[in-house]
XYZ file of C-alpha atoms in Angstrom:
452
model
C 56.851 34.251 -91.866
C 59.187 33.262 -88.795
C 60.944 35.473 -86.332
C 65.058 35.215 -85.599
C 65.043 36.172 -81.872
C 69.123 36.093 -82.646
C 69.331 37.992 -85.401
C 68.402 41.646 -86.698
C 67.153 43.330 -88.617
C 63.370 41.607 -88.826
C 62.393 41.056 -92.762
C 59.271 38.740 -94.451
C 61.152 35.921 -96.224
C 59.176 35.743 -99.810
C 59.507 32.067 -101.168
C 58.291 32.280 -105.261
C 57.193 29.227 -105.990
C 55.487 26.553 -108.763
C 53.797 24.068 -107.903
C 56.030 21.246 -108.884
C 58.980 23.101 -108.539
C 61.939 24.842 -106.419
C 61.265 27.848 -105.458
C 62.836 31.277 -105.194
C 62.854 34.218 -102.301
C 62.674 37.663 -101.984
C 63.423 39.652 -98.984
C 60.696 42.461 -97.339
C 60.601 44.853 -94.656
C 62.696 47.905 -93.397
C 64.112 45.434 -90.729
C 61.647 46.383 -87.830
C 59.058 43.611 -86.284
C 56.119 45.014 -87.122
C 56.989 45.901 -90.960
C 58.008 43.105 -91.452
C 54.662 41.441 -90.541
C 52.983 44.008 -92.402
C 54.783 43.193 -95.485
C 53.839 39.282 -94.720
C 50.148 40.384 -94.400
C 50.088 42.318 -97.374
C 51.648 39.928 -99.660
C 49.516 36.889 -98.256
C 46.420 38.571 -98.821
C 47.440 39.634 -102.094
C 48.722 36.581 -103.208
C 45.617 34.373 -101.560
C 42.670 36.980 -101.916
C 42.636 36.971 -97.552
C 43.160 38.801 -94.236
C 45.721 36.425 -92.470
C 43.230 36.148 -90.104
C 40.903 34.593 -92.279
C 43.097 32.140 -93.800
C 40.960 28.761 -93.401
C 37.996 30.318 -94.761
C 37.657 28.812 -98.206
C 40.275 29.151 -100.578
C 39.583 32.491 -103.704
C 38.898 31.318 -107.188
C 42.043 32.036 -108.873
C 44.325 32.716 -106.078
C 46.960 30.703 -103.892
C 45.852 28.086 -101.040
C 47.106 28.679 -97.872
C 48.340 25.161 -96.617
C 49.028 24.876 -92.958
C 52.477 22.362 -92.487
C 54.802 22.107 -89.949
C 58.401 20.273 -91.098
C 60.833 20.136 -88.053
C 64.152 21.525 -89.276
C 65.910 18.594 -88.612
C 64.137 14.877 -90.600
C 64.888 11.668 -88.572
C 63.644 10.036 -91.884
C 65.632 7.695 -93.558
C 66.396 8.956 -97.147
C 65.357 13.166 -96.231
C 67.870 14.693 -96.323
C 68.406 18.023 -97.585
C 69.085 17.887 -100.843
C 68.298 14.548 -101.646
C 65.540 14.241 -104.278
C 62.859 10.991 -103.944
C 63.490 8.224 -101.471
C 66.945 6.407 -101.730
C 68.391 5.503 -98.418
C 67.346 1.377 -98.358
C 65.228 0.413 -94.585
C 67.788 -0.875 -92.423
C 71.361 0.447 -93.819
C 73.469 2.080 -90.470
C 74.653 5.633 -91.005
C 77.287 4.878 -88.579
C 80.867 3.072 -88.886
C 80.945 -0.280 -87.582
C 79.051 -3.386 -87.125
C 75.574 -3.103 -87.530
C 72.822 -5.001 -85.398
C 71.827 -8.647 -86.355
C 68.635 -9.307 -87.540
C 66.947 -11.879 -84.996
C 63.870 -12.480 -87.398
C 62.945 -15.876 -88.769
C 64.083 -15.618 -92.450
C 60.555 -16.163 -93.436
C 59.211 -13.073 -91.137
C 62.301 -11.048 -92.526
C 61.573 -11.462 -95.951
C 58.159 -10.413 -95.067
C 59.063 -7.053 -93.411
C 62.336 -6.706 -96.462
C 58.915 -6.168 -99.099
C 56.231 -4.451 -96.472
C 59.099 -1.378 -96.042
C 61.164 -1.699 -99.191
C 61.961 1.886 -99.852
C 62.317 0.436 -104.035
C 58.441 -0.795 -103.227
C 57.373 2.975 -101.626
C 59.179 4.619 -104.732
C 57.757 2.310 -107.497
C 54.547 3.070 -105.381
C 54.633 6.782 -105.279
C 56.112 6.633 -108.822
C 52.655 4.979 -109.874
C 50.357 7.517 -107.757
C 52.422 10.111 -109.121
C 52.289 11.498 -105.479
C 55.133 14.554 -104.804
C 56.790 12.739 -101.726
C 60.065 15.991 -102.584
C 56.886 18.624 -102.044
C 54.893 16.768 -99.278
C 57.115 13.644 -97.333
C 55.217 10.651 -95.850
C 56.628 11.048 -92.495
C 55.149 14.981 -92.526
C 52.006 14.400 -93.711
C 48.895 15.348 -91.423
C 45.760 13.845 -91.555
C 44.071 17.597 -92.204
C 46.016 17.615 -94.978
C 44.607 14.078 -96.199
C 41.055 15.363 -94.940
C 41.513 18.197 -97.324
C 42.327 16.428 -99.992
C 39.156 14.609 -99.753
C 37.007 17.347 -98.776
C 38.337 18.300 -102.041
C 37.439 15.603 -104.312
C 33.337 15.464 -102.717
C 32.666 19.069 -104.065
C 34.509 17.578 -107.259
C 32.713 14.366 -107.293
C 29.497 16.277 -106.080
C 30.176 18.410 -109.518
C 30.367 15.500 -111.926
C 27.577 14.091 -110.903
C 25.080 17.323 -110.620
C 26.547 20.020 -113.504
C 24.182 22.458 -111.830
C 26.198 23.080 -108.751
C 28.211 25.039 -110.803
C 26.448 27.805 -111.137
C 24.284 27.601 -107.429
C 26.778 26.755 -105.379
C 29.812 28.183 -107.237
C 28.626 30.919 -109.526
C 30.559 29.794 -111.763
C 30.859 27.882 -115.082
C 30.974 23.943 -115.007
C 34.405 23.963 -116.708
C 35.685 26.640 -114.790
C 34.398 25.554 -111.290
C 35.530 21.645 -112.391
C 39.556 24.092 -112.249
C 39.141 25.882 -109.662
C 38.137 22.756 -107.011
C 40.944 20.308 -109.288
C 43.357 23.329 -108.277
C 42.449 23.550 -104.777
C 43.043 19.831 -104.009
C 46.817 19.677 -106.564
C 47.400 23.028 -103.776
C 47.006 20.425 -100.867
C 47.935 16.934 -102.263
C 51.378 17.527 -104.231
C 52.083 15.713 -107.909
C 55.233 14.748 -109.206
C 54.321 15.531 -112.868
C 56.814 17.896 -113.734
C 56.114 21.106 -115.647
C 53.255 19.701 -117.526
C 49.403 20.991 -116.282
C 47.631 18.501 -113.911
C 44.701 17.077 -115.146
C 41.572 18.325 -114.258
C 39.088 16.314 -112.855
C 35.732 16.182 -114.705
C 35.087 12.105 -114.648
C 34.824 9.214 -111.944
C 38.132 7.435 -113.440
C 40.601 10.248 -112.922
C 38.146 11.414 -109.794
C 39.184 7.320 -108.476
C 42.684 7.405 -109.200
C 42.721 10.283 -106.611
C 40.552 8.325 -104.315
C 42.988 5.462 -104.167
C 46.079 8.266 -104.004
C 44.500 9.176 -100.635
C 43.045 6.264 -99.261
C 46.768 4.536 -99.298
C 48.997 7.628 -98.362
C 47.406 7.150 -94.570
C 48.771 3.106 -94.708
C 52.029 4.422 -95.982
C 52.731 7.175 -93.709
C 52.383 4.205 -90.925
C 55.103 2.543 -92.673
C 57.263 5.510 -93.252
C 56.353 6.549 -89.458
C 57.546 2.803 -88.341
C 60.829 3.205 -90.590
C 61.522 6.539 -88.808
C 64.997 6.570 -87.469
C 65.408 5.914 -83.735
C 68.861 7.490 -82.402
C 68.220 5.588 -79.206
C 68.191 2.307 -80.499
C 69.283 2.407 -84.112
C 73.326 0.869 -82.584
C 71.285 -2.225 -80.768
C 68.626 -3.143 -82.649
C 68.218 -4.049 -86.792
C 66.418 -1.310 -88.471
C 63.414 -4.544 -89.157
C 63.028 -6.149 -85.553
C 62.121 -2.338 -84.463
C 59.717 -1.858 -87.653
C 58.365 -5.393 -86.953
C 58.049 -4.558 -83.368
C 55.582 -1.419 -84.323
C 53.239 -3.354 -86.125
C 52.339 -4.506 -82.380
C 51.082 -8.283 -83.413
C 50.123 -10.356 -80.950
C 51.548 -13.021 -83.377
C 52.760 -13.647 -86.740
C 53.404 -17.488 -87.934
C 54.889 -18.921 -90.592
C 52.734 -21.752 -91.048
C 54.189 -25.315 -92.282
C 53.738 -26.065 -95.141
C 52.729 -29.744 -94.605
C 50.570 -28.770 -92.317
C 46.728 -29.228 -92.449
C 46.272 -25.774 -92.310
C 48.367 -24.704 -94.915
C 46.481 -27.357 -97.074
C 43.358 -26.253 -96.954
C 44.308 -22.662 -97.077
C 45.960 -23.505 -100.747
C 42.503 -25.218 -101.433
C 40.746 -23.167 -101.107
C 43.167 -20.135 -102.606
C 43.225 -23.336 -105.750
C 39.284 -23.030 -105.947
C 38.555 -19.761 -105.437
C 39.721 -17.783 -108.771
C 37.719 -16.610 -110.996
C 37.890 -17.383 -114.553
C 37.853 -14.381 -116.028
C 40.700 -12.505 -114.390
C 43.633 -14.733 -116.285
C 45.956 -14.811 -113.528
C 47.987 -17.825 -112.217
C 50.539 -17.369 -109.411
C 52.909 -19.511 -106.726
C 52.386 -19.177 -102.832
C 55.628 -18.347 -101.512
C 54.539 -18.365 -97.811
C 51.925 -18.425 -95.373
C 51.595 -16.490 -92.128
C 48.700 -16.682 -89.624
C 48.647 -12.953 -88.506
C 47.010 -12.032 -84.909
C 46.424 -8.546 -83.896
C 46.403 -7.519 -80.548
C 42.841 -8.059 -78.943
C 41.567 -8.557 -81.978
C 40.060 -11.922 -81.780
C 38.591 -10.708 -78.333
C 36.518 -8.300 -79.598
C 35.473 -9.698 -83.197
C 34.310 -12.713 -80.863
C 32.618 -9.544 -78.453
C 30.734 -8.505 -81.650
C 26.996 -8.764 -82.158
C 27.670 -10.431 -85.615
C 29.581 -13.587 -84.042
C 26.389 -14.508 -82.380
C 25.710 -15.229 -86.291
C 27.648 -18.204 -87.020
C 25.816 -18.707 -90.185
C 27.221 -15.502 -91.474
C 30.510 -16.054 -90.790
C 32.622 -15.866 -93.996
C 36.072 -16.045 -94.922
C 37.523 -13.668 -97.996
C 39.798 -12.176 -99.811
C 41.598 -8.425 -99.594
C 43.702 -7.224 -101.268
C 45.632 -4.197 -101.655
C 49.169 -2.612 -102.338
C 52.651 -4.184 -99.668
C 52.843 -0.143 -99.457
C 49.503 -0.281 -97.132
C 50.594 -3.181 -95.582
C 52.179 -1.952 -92.084
C 49.079 0.474 -91.681
C 46.422 -2.576 -92.050
C 48.861 -4.630 -89.955
C 48.803 -2.192 -86.898
C 45.871 -0.550 -87.356
C 43.734 -2.511 -89.389
C 41.540 -2.495 -92.563
C 39.743 1.032 -91.982
C 36.690 2.172 -94.164
C 36.494 5.891 -96.087
C 36.156 9.098 -93.869
C 33.068 11.376 -93.924
C 34.936 13.847 -96.267
C 35.671 11.165 -99.154
C 32.682 10.893 -101.879
C 30.824 8.037 -102.270
C 30.845 7.928 -105.980
C 34.209 6.741 -106.024
C 33.440 3.244 -104.881
C 31.364 0.491 -106.578
C 28.799 0.439 -103.372
C 29.728 2.977 -101.772
C 32.281 3.385 -98.523
C 33.030 0.338 -96.449
C 35.339 -2.488 -96.333
C 35.731 -4.646 -99.669
C 36.272 -8.080 -99.266
C 35.434 -10.738 -101.903
C 35.441 -14.843 -102.426
C 37.505 -14.526 -105.661
C 41.644 -14.714 -104.778
C 41.904 -13.401 -108.293
C 39.681 -10.540 -107.691
C 41.056 -9.476 -104.611
C 45.074 -9.965 -106.170
C 44.020 -7.800 -108.935
C 44.137 -4.633 -106.117
C 47.434 -5.612 -104.992
C 49.563 -4.008 -108.118
C 52.259 -7.054 -107.684
C 53.886 -4.676 -110.933
C 55.511 -1.856 -108.282
C 56.728 -4.768 -105.719
C 59.105 -7.095 -108.370
C 56.304 -9.499 -109.183
C 55.362 -10.834 -105.226
C 51.904 -10.002 -103.504
C 50.217 -9.805 -100.196
C 47.036 -10.940 -100.315
C 45.089 -11.102 -96.669
C 42.308 -14.234 -95.778
C 39.776 -12.545 -93.327
C 37.436 -14.150 -91.354
C 34.457 -11.308 -91.474
C 30.959 -11.484 -90.036
C 28.888 -9.761 -92.044
C 25.304 -9.894 -90.530
C 22.428 -9.176 -92.927
C 22.616 -9.066 -96.268
C 21.908 -5.802 -99.228
C 22.004 -8.309 -102.387
C 22.750 -6.042 -105.888
C 23.109 -6.960 -109.369
C 25.192 -3.956 -109.886
C 27.200 -0.847 -108.754
C 25.494 1.502 -106.816
C 27.600 3.364 -104.726
C 24.051 5.046 -102.577
C 23.947 1.066 -101.693
C 25.408 1.960 -97.961
C 21.888 4.881 -97.322
C 19.867 2.555 -98.963
C 20.578 -0.405 -96.827
C 18.935 0.538 -93.586
C 18.945 -2.743 -91.445
C 21.519 -4.708 -93.637
C 25.157 -4.349 -92.263
C 26.442 -5.005 -95.601
C 25.836 -5.094 -99.037
C 26.359 -8.189 -101.674
C 27.462 -7.931 -105.437
C 26.592 -10.803 -107.619
C 29.022 -11.733 -110.094
C 27.752 -13.822 -112.849
C 29.374 -17.238 -110.996
C 27.399 -19.459 -108.873
C 27.691 -18.671 -104.826
C 30.050 -20.572 -103.614
C 29.478 -22.745 -100.674
C 32.227 -22.424 -97.805
C 33.477 -26.148 -97.083
C 36.665 -24.211 -95.312
C 37.108 -25.973 -92.022
C 36.312 -23.386 -89.721
C 40.643 -22.220 -88.196
C 40.697 -22.678 -84.862
C 43.281 -19.781 -84.485
C 40.018 -17.234 -85.987
C 42.759 -14.979 -87.615
C 43.675 -13.266 -90.237
C 46.265 -15.173 -93.123
C 48.633 -12.945 -94.978
C 49.604 -14.789 -98.554
C 52.604 -14.282 -100.341
C 52.841 -14.923 -104.198
C 54.638 -14.732 -107.295
C 52.655 -13.195 -109.887
C 52.957 -14.828 -113.350
C 50.593 -13.322 -115.761
C 49.102 -9.560 -116.012
C 45.396 -9.298 -114.896
C 42.199 -9.029 -117.381
C 40.045 -7.284 -115.054
C 36.147 -8.095 -115.259
C 33.599 -6.729 -112.446
C 30.781 -9.465 -113.285
C 32.016 -12.778 -112.755
C 32.715 -12.723 -108.067
C 30.964 -11.997 -105.523
C 31.782 -8.855 -103.387
C 31.086 -8.395 -99.467
C 31.333 -4.420 -98.661
C 30.746 -4.151 -94.920
C 28.613 -1.358 -93.867
C 30.516 -0.584 -90.588
C 33.514 -0.708 -89.068
C 33.691 -3.536 -87.647
C 36.750 -6.091 -86.548
C 38.082 -8.568 -89.062
């Protein structure tokens, strides 16, 4: 409800809105401010079961969920115009007539930025994740909303792990409690599923899919914020230059294909693939990347005194997540996230197999191209595991990371130490589909947030 002080009479504007459809409206009240407020509070309690002053309390079973959203009346995001469905405007397209600013990035860097900030890739990824960006645009997504979604998934994970919680905590049967929590989750995180009934999250497979969505949204929001139109500079700087500057990188350099550094990385990549993954790819470009201040933080960390535990390990992620990763680093799931959605609990997952990490790039959504990161990671003491254990973090005690031992032997890294001590981002063209296999690679899960 809002009050327009420039008009009279005052009314309560009531919207009847199905979760995945546009709504219809009704106007209530006799034209006075007190009655408009009274009508609104009455309708709110009728639909939510809560008084307006208690709106942040836990949702009532079978009632509507209160969502706190602050949308600005004017959109500064490309493709977010009233009446538009989805993301239609291509990043970099200028609205005003006349010659657009020239992009001054080197061609390889320009092509990398076009991939990271591709509107088409975002549309494909959003569709694959079944997220409804029309209901809740990425640029408007708040940390509070993402946290609320994680809280619902954490409750669902606890319920899946212990069905007795349905009666002891929720005073319901297991089916009713699962449906109630699932509906709460979908109220916070809208899904594009048409008029279909959203699936009840009653097993770990569905839970993991939703966790992946919530982990991707903050990184995708970073890209959406960088793609925001700057009305002061859009006529003087190309959108790709502005987006590249927004990453705040100390360095992004394309390696010479004839350099020894390029050769070492190619050798490591070609010899570290897992035979079970049945994946082939070709290298398009390799970039040396340094985030501002990261080398200093890395060298000043407690792990820098343990050179034997420094490793060059792979991390794969969707191209649409790279803007968030490059600008803010790899991040661990928040406390609100359930631990059961992760193979070894919460952490940053790295592998010594390129094909294992590449499987998490989902190149089918980016035209066959993928971005793979090679991280220099200080692992610390190891907790060795031979099977999945999502409580590995709490069991580790003094160990700072868990190592999953696959059936392949642990490779002795003979790759020479890179003088730059930086990340390396590798662009691949994938040819064959991935055959997932979880027991043939070694996976490291650093247990704490550290610089990589």
